[in-house]
Amino acid sequence: AKAIGRATFAFYTSELTDQAYQRLRIASELRYALENNQLRVFFQPVYSLTKERIVGCEALVRWLHPERGMISPADFIPIAEDSGLITNIDSWVLNTSCQQMKAWLDAGLDLKFVAVNVSSRLFSRIDFTEKVVEALAESQLDPSYLELEITESAVMDDVERADSLLNKLCDMNVRLALDDFGTGYSSLNRLKSLPVHKLKIDQSFVRNLPSDGSDAAIVRAIIALGFSMQLEIQAEGIETLEQAEFLRQSNCILAQGYFFGRPMPAAEFEQLIS
Ligand code: C2E
Ligand code: CA
Ligand code: CA
Ligand code: CA
């Protein structure tokens, strides 16, 4: 029994070491990727159900790995978060997105916003607002075209700091959206004082529309909440006409999902809207 115990122990340690080693290797490859132009920003259209056209987009990062091809953020964002690299990635995505949006506006494209994801790591950095100011200054983008997507966890940690930060960004005319709304721990009490312009209904509530009665009720309730609090509502993960129809009939204004367009390279997005 002792021998088996030892063998099992050895097996687990090597497995753990292996996993830790893998993450370390990916983190170092990712650092290299960032410095050597292997990251790309894709843009996913956001559609207005009332105007019946694309009004904005969300910037989503991709890793174009020379051997493994396109790697999705789900596979490297967690590692980037652990290693702290996420703040460099987010800053790069922010700069790239502001520059792209400025170029689109200069070219006469009728877009209202580009949305950029802000990780909790970046949000909690002392120089976060400076990074936003810098990206706007360097790109010359009018701040009202930039939307920052923050998560509930980022604004629940240090409420006072979060509110003063968000108020500062609001004063700069930057737009603020609460991402994955309904999946975190923020209470309605928190929402009441939170300076945001938009709630993004998480795709988990959209997936089983319109057949799932509870999801339908939740989505309608969030839309009503948004209306009475004068917040914009954007639903995510719309894949079918039925889902889009349900949302339109429920007075949801903004919609995002494969049904309207997948995340795509800038050139493709440009073709789609011009
Ligand atoms: P998210 O911010 O909630 O972004 C929406 C995700 O849903 C994207 O996945 C998008 O491609 C996917 N999606 C859009 N429409 C549909 C749909 O109709 N059906 C389904 N099944 N999925 C849809 P993606 O691009 O793989 O990104 C995953 C997550 O990685 C994002 O979730 C976000 O949390 C994170 N992420 C992506 N880019 C960045 C970034 O630049 N910075 C940070 N911090 N996080 C990022
Ligand atoms: Ca997002
Ligand atoms: Ca989301
Ligand atoms: Ca998400």
Coordinates of C-alpha atoms and ligand atoms in Angstrom, one line a residue:
A1 CA 0.0 0.0 0.0
K2 CA 2.9 2.3 0.8
A3 CA 4.4 1.8 -2.6
I4 CA 1.1 2.6 -4.3
G5 CA 0.7 5.7 -2.2
R6 CA 4.1 6.9 -3.2
A7 CA 3.5 6.1 -6.8
T8 CA 0.2 8.0 -6.7
F9 CA 1.9 10.9 -5.0
A10 CA 4.6 11.0 -7.6
F11 CA 2.0 10.9 -10.4
Y12 CA 0.1 13.9 -9.0
T13 CA 3.2 16.0 -8.4
S14 CA 4.4 15.4 -11.9
E15 CA 0.9 16.2 -13.3
L16 CA 0.7 19.4 -11.3
T17 CA 4.2 20.5 -12.3
D18 CA 3.3 19.7 -15.8
Q19 CA 0.3 22.0 -15.6
A20 CA 2.2 24.8 -13.9
Y21 CA 4.9 24.4 -16.5
Q22 CA 2.4 24.6 -19.3
R23 CA 0.9 27.9 -17.9
L24 CA 4.4 29.3 -17.5
R25 CA 5.3 28.4 -21.0
I26 CA 2.1 29.9 -22.4
A27 CA 2.6 33.1 -20.3
S28 CA 6.1 33.5 -21.8
E29 CA 4.9 32.8 -25.3
L30 CA 2.1 35.3 -24.8
R31 CA 4.6 38.0 -23.7
Y32 CA 6.5 37.2 -26.9
A33 CA 3.3 37.3 -28.9
L34 CA 2.4 40.8 -27.6
E35 CA 5.8 42.2 -28.5
N36 CA 5.9 40.4 -31.9
N37 CA 2.6 41.4 -33.3
Q38 CA 0.8 38.1 -32.9
L39 CA -2.3 39.6 -31.3
R40 CA -5.2 40.8 -33.3
V41 CA -8.3 42.8 -32.4
F42 CA -11.5 41.5 -33.9
F43 CA -14.7 43.5 -34.0
Q44 CA -18.2 42.2 -33.4
P45 CA -21.2 44.3 -34.6
V46 CA -23.7 45.7 -32.2
Y47 CA -27.1 46.1 -33.9
S48 CA -29.9 48.5 -33.1
L49 CA -33.2 46.7 -33.2
T50 CA -35.1 50.0 -33.6
K51 CA -32.8 51.6 -36.2
E52 CA -32.3 48.2 -37.9
R53 CA -28.6 48.8 -38.5
I54 CA -25.2 48.3 -36.9
V55 CA -24.4 51.1 -34.6
G56 CA -21.3 50.0 -32.8
C57 CA -18.9 47.1 -32.1
E58 CA -17.1 45.3 -29.3
A59 CA -13.3 44.8 -29.6
L60 CA -12.3 41.2 -28.8
V61 CA -8.7 40.1 -28.7
R62 CA -7.3 37.0 -30.7
W63 CA -4.0 35.3 -30.6
L64 CA -2.7 34.4 -34.1
H65 CA -0.2 31.7 -33.0
P66 CA 2.3 30.8 -35.7
E67 CA 1.9 27.1 -35.2
R68 CA -1.4 26.6 -33.3
G69 CA -3.4 29.1 -35.4
M70 CA -6.1 31.3 -33.9
I71 CA -6.3 30.9 -30.2
S72 CA -9.5 32.2 -28.4
P73 CA -9.3 34.5 -25.4
A74 CA -11.0 31.9 -23.2
D75 CA -7.7 29.9 -23.6
F76 CA -5.3 32.6 -22.7
I77 CA -7.0 35.4 -20.8
P78 CA -7.0 33.5 -17.5
I79 CA -3.3 32.9 -17.9
A80 CA -2.8 36.5 -18.8
E81 CA -4.7 37.5 -15.7
D82 CA -2.6 35.3 -13.4
S83 CA 0.7 36.5 -14.8
G84 CA -0.4 40.2 -14.9
L85 CA 0.1 40.4 -18.6
I86 CA -3.6 41.2 -19.0
T87 CA -3.0 44.9 -18.3
N88 CA -0.5 45.1 -21.2
I89 CA -2.9 43.2 -23.5
D90 CA -5.9 45.4 -22.4
S91 CA -3.8 48.6 -23.0
W92 CA -2.8 47.4 -26.4
V93 CA -6.4 46.5 -27.3
L94 CA -7.5 49.9 -26.0
N95 CA -5.0 51.8 -28.1
T96 CA -5.6 49.7 -31.2
S97 CA -9.4 50.1 -30.9
C98 CA -9.3 53.9 -30.4
Q99 CA -7.1 54.3 -33.4
Q100 CA -9.3 52.0 -35.5
M101 CA -12.5 53.8 -34.4
K102 CA -10.9 57.2 -35.2
A103 CA -10.0 56.0 -38.7
W104 CA -13.5 54.7 -39.3
L105 CA -15.1 58.0 -38.2
D106 CA -12.6 59.9 -40.4
A107 CA -13.6 57.7 -43.3
G108 CA -17.3 58.7 -42.7
L109 CA -18.6 55.5 -41.2
D110 CA -21.7 56.0 -39.1
L111 CA -20.8 54.3 -35.8
K112 CA -21.7 55.4 -32.3
F113 CA -19.2 53.5 -30.2
V114 CA -16.4 50.9 -29.9
A115 CA -16.5 48.9 -26.7
V116 CA -13.3 47.7 -25.1
N117 CA -13.1 45.1 -22.3
V118 CA -11.4 46.2 -19.1
S119 CA -10.1 43.4 -16.8
S120 CA -10.4 43.8 -13.0
R121 CA -6.6 43.8 -13.0
L122 CA -6.4 46.9 -15.2
F123 CA -9.3 48.5 -13.4
S124 CA -7.6 48.2 -10.1
R125 CA -4.4 49.8 -11.3
I126 CA -3.6 53.2 -10.0
D127 CA -2.7 54.5 -13.5
F128 CA -5.9 53.1 -15.2
T129 CA -7.5 56.5 -16.0
E130 CA -4.1 57.7 -17.3
K131 CA -4.0 54.8 -19.7
V132 CA -7.5 55.8 -21.0
V133 CA -6.5 59.4 -21.3
E134 CA -3.3 58.4 -23.2
A135 CA -5.2 56.2 -25.6
L136 CA -7.7 58.9 -26.4
A137 CA -4.9 61.6 -26.8
E138 CA -2.8 59.4 -29.0
S139 CA -5.7 58.4 -31.3
Q140 CA -7.4 61.8 -31.2
L141 CA -10.7 59.9 -30.7
D142 CA -13.6 61.9 -29.2
P143 CA -14.1 60.2 -25.8
S144 CA -17.8 59.8 -26.4
Y145 CA -17.1 57.1 -29.0
L146 CA -15.3 55.0 -26.5
E147 CA -17.2 52.5 -24.3
L148 CA -15.5 50.7 -21.5
E149 CA -16.9 47.3 -20.5
I150 CA -16.3 46.6 -16.8
T151 CA -17.5 43.6 -14.8
E152 CA -19.5 43.4 -11.6
S153 CA -16.5 42.0 -9.7
A154 CA -14.3 44.9 -10.6
V155 CA -16.8 47.4 -9.1
M156 CA -17.7 45.4 -6.0
D157 CA -14.2 45.3 -4.5
D158 CA -13.5 48.8 -3.4
V159 CA -16.9 50.6 -4.0
E160 CA -15.7 54.1 -3.1
R161 CA -12.7 53.9 -5.4
A162 CA -14.7 52.3 -8.2
D163 CA -17.4 55.1 -8.1
S164 CA -14.9 57.9 -8.0
L165 CA -13.0 56.3 -11.0
L166 CA -16.1 55.8 -13.0
N167 CA -17.3 59.3 -12.2
K168 CA -14.0 60.6 -13.5
L169 CA -14.4 58.7 -16.7
C170 CA -18.1 59.8 -17.0
D171 CA -16.9 63.4 -16.6
M172 CA -14.5 62.8 -19.5
N173 CA -17.5 61.7 -21.6
V174 CA -16.3 58.1 -21.8
R175 CA -19.2 55.6 -22.0
L176 CA -19.4 52.8 -19.4
A177 CA -21.1 49.4 -19.7
L178 CA -21.6 46.7 -17.1
D179 CA -20.6 43.4 -18.8
D180 CA -22.2 40.0 -18.1
F181 CA -24.9 41.7 -16.1
G182 CA -26.8 39.2 -13.9
T183 CA -24.0 36.7 -13.3
G184 CA -22.0 38.5 -10.6
Y185 CA -22.7 39.6 -7.1
S186 CA -23.7 43.2 -7.5
S187 CA -26.9 44.1 -5.8
L188 CA -29.6 46.5 -7.0
N189 CA -28.5 48.7 -4.2
R190 CA -25.0 48.8 -5.8
L191 CA -26.5 49.5 -9.2
K192 CA -28.4 52.4 -7.9
S193 CA -25.3 54.4 -7.2
L194 CA -23.1 53.0 -10.0
P195 CA -22.3 55.5 -12.7
V196 CA -22.8 53.4 -15.8
H197 CA -24.7 54.0 -19.1
K198 CA -25.4 50.5 -20.2
L199 CA -26.2 47.0 -18.9
K200 CA -25.2 44.1 -21.0
I201 CA -27.5 41.1 -20.4
D202 CA -25.3 38.1 -20.2
Q203 CA -25.6 35.5 -22.9
S204 CA -26.6 32.8 -20.4
F205 CA -30.0 34.5 -20.1
V206 CA -30.4 34.7 -23.9
R207 CA -29.3 31.2 -24.9
N208 CA -32.7 29.5 -24.1
L209 CA -35.0 32.3 -25.2
P210 CA -37.8 32.4 -26.0
S211 CA -38.8 29.0 -24.7
D212 CA -37.4 29.2 -21.2
G213 CA -40.0 31.0 -19.1
S214 CA -37.6 32.0 -16.3
D215 CA -35.0 33.4 -18.7
A216 CA -37.7 35.3 -20.5
A217 CA -38.9 36.8 -17.3
I218 CA -35.4 37.7 -16.2
V219 CA -34.6 39.4 -19.5
R220 CA -37.9 41.3 -19.5
A221 CA -37.2 42.4 -15.9
I222 CA -33.7 43.7 -16.8
I223 CA -35.1 45.6 -19.7
A224 CA -37.7 47.2 -17.5
L225 CA -35.1 48.0 -14.9
G226 CA -32.9 49.6 -17.6
F227 CA -35.8 51.7 -18.8
S228 CA -36.8 53.0 -15.4
M229 CA -33.1 53.7 -14.5
Q230 CA -32.5 55.3 -17.9
L231 CA -29.8 52.8 -18.7
E232 CA -29.2 51.4 -22.2
I233 CA -29.7 47.7 -22.4
Q234 CA -27.7 45.4 -24.8
A235 CA -28.4 41.7 -25.1
E236 CA -25.5 39.4 -25.9
G237 CA -25.3 36.0 -27.6
I238 CA -28.2 36.3 -30.0
E239 CA -27.9 33.4 -32.4
T240 CA -31.4 33.0 -33.8
L241 CA -34.2 35.1 -35.4
E242 CA -36.6 33.9 -32.6
Q243 CA -34.2 35.3 -29.9
A244 CA -33.9 38.6 -31.9
E245 CA -37.7 38.8 -32.3
F246 CA -38.3 38.1 -28.6
L247 CA -35.9 40.9 -27.6
R248 CA -37.4 43.4 -30.1
Q249 CA -40.9 42.7 -28.8
S250 CA -39.6 43.1 -25.3
N251 CA -38.3 46.6 -26.2
C252 CA -34.6 45.7 -26.0
I253 CA -32.8 48.3 -28.2
L254 CA -29.3 46.9 -28.7
A255 CA -28.3 43.4 -29.7
Q256 CA -25.1 41.5 -30.2
G257 CA -24.5 37.9 -31.3
Y258 CA -23.6 35.5 -34.1
F259 CA -27.1 36.2 -35.7
F260 CA -25.9 39.7 -36.5
G261 CA -22.3 38.9 -37.0
R262 CA -19.3 37.1 -35.5
P263 CA -16.2 38.9 -34.3
M264 CA -14.3 39.7 -37.4
P265 CA -11.1 41.5 -38.6
A266 CA -11.4 45.3 -39.0
A267 CA -11.4 45.1 -42.9
E268 CA -14.3 42.7 -42.9
F269 CA -16.3 44.8 -40.4
E270 CA -15.7 47.9 -42.5
Q271 CA -17.1 46.1 -45.6
L272 CA -20.1 45.0 -43.6
I273 CA -21.2 48.5 -42.7
S274 CA -20.2 50.5 -45.7
Ligands
C2E1 P1 -17.3 38.8 -23.3 O1 -16.7 40.1 -23.0 O2 -18.5 38.5 -22.6 O3 -17.4 38.7 -24.8 C1 -18.4 38.1 -25.5 C2 -18.0 36.7 -26.0 O4 -19.1 36.0 -26.5 C3 -17.0 36.7 -27.1 O5 -16.2 35.6 -26.9 C4 -17.8 36.6 -28.3 O6 -17.1 36.1 -29.4 C5 -18.9 35.6 -27.8 N1 -20.1 35.7 -28.6 C6 -20.6 36.7 -29.3 N2 -21.8 36.4 -29.8 C7 -22.0 35.1 -29.5 C8 -23.1 34.2 -29.8 O7 -24.1 34.5 -30.5 N3 -23.0 33.0 -29.3 C9 -22.0 32.6 -28.5 N4 -21.9 31.3 -28.1 N5 -20.9 33.4 -28.2 C10 -21.0 34.7 -28.7 P2 -14.6 35.6 -27.1 O8 -14.2 36.6 -28.1 O9 -14.1 34.2 -27.2 O10 -14.2 36.2 -25.7 C11 -14.4 35.5 -24.5 C12 -14.1 36.4 -23.3 O11 -12.8 36.7 -23.2 C13 -14.9 37.8 -23.3 O12 -16.2 37.6 -22.9 C14 -14.0 38.6 -22.4 O13 -14.4 38.3 -21.1 C15 -12.6 38.0 -22.7 N6 -12.0 38.9 -23.6 C16 -12.0 39.0 -24.9 N7 -11.2 40.0 -25.4 C17 -10.7 40.6 -24.3 C18 -9.8 41.7 -24.1 O14 -9.3 42.4 -25.0 N8 -9.5 42.1 -22.8 C19 -10.1 41.4 -21.8 N9 -9.7 41.7 -20.5 N10 -10.9 40.3 -21.9 C20 -11.2 40.0 -23.2
CA2 CA -17.4 42.2 -23.1
CA3 CA -20.2 39.8 -21.9
CA4 CA -18.4 36.7 -20.6

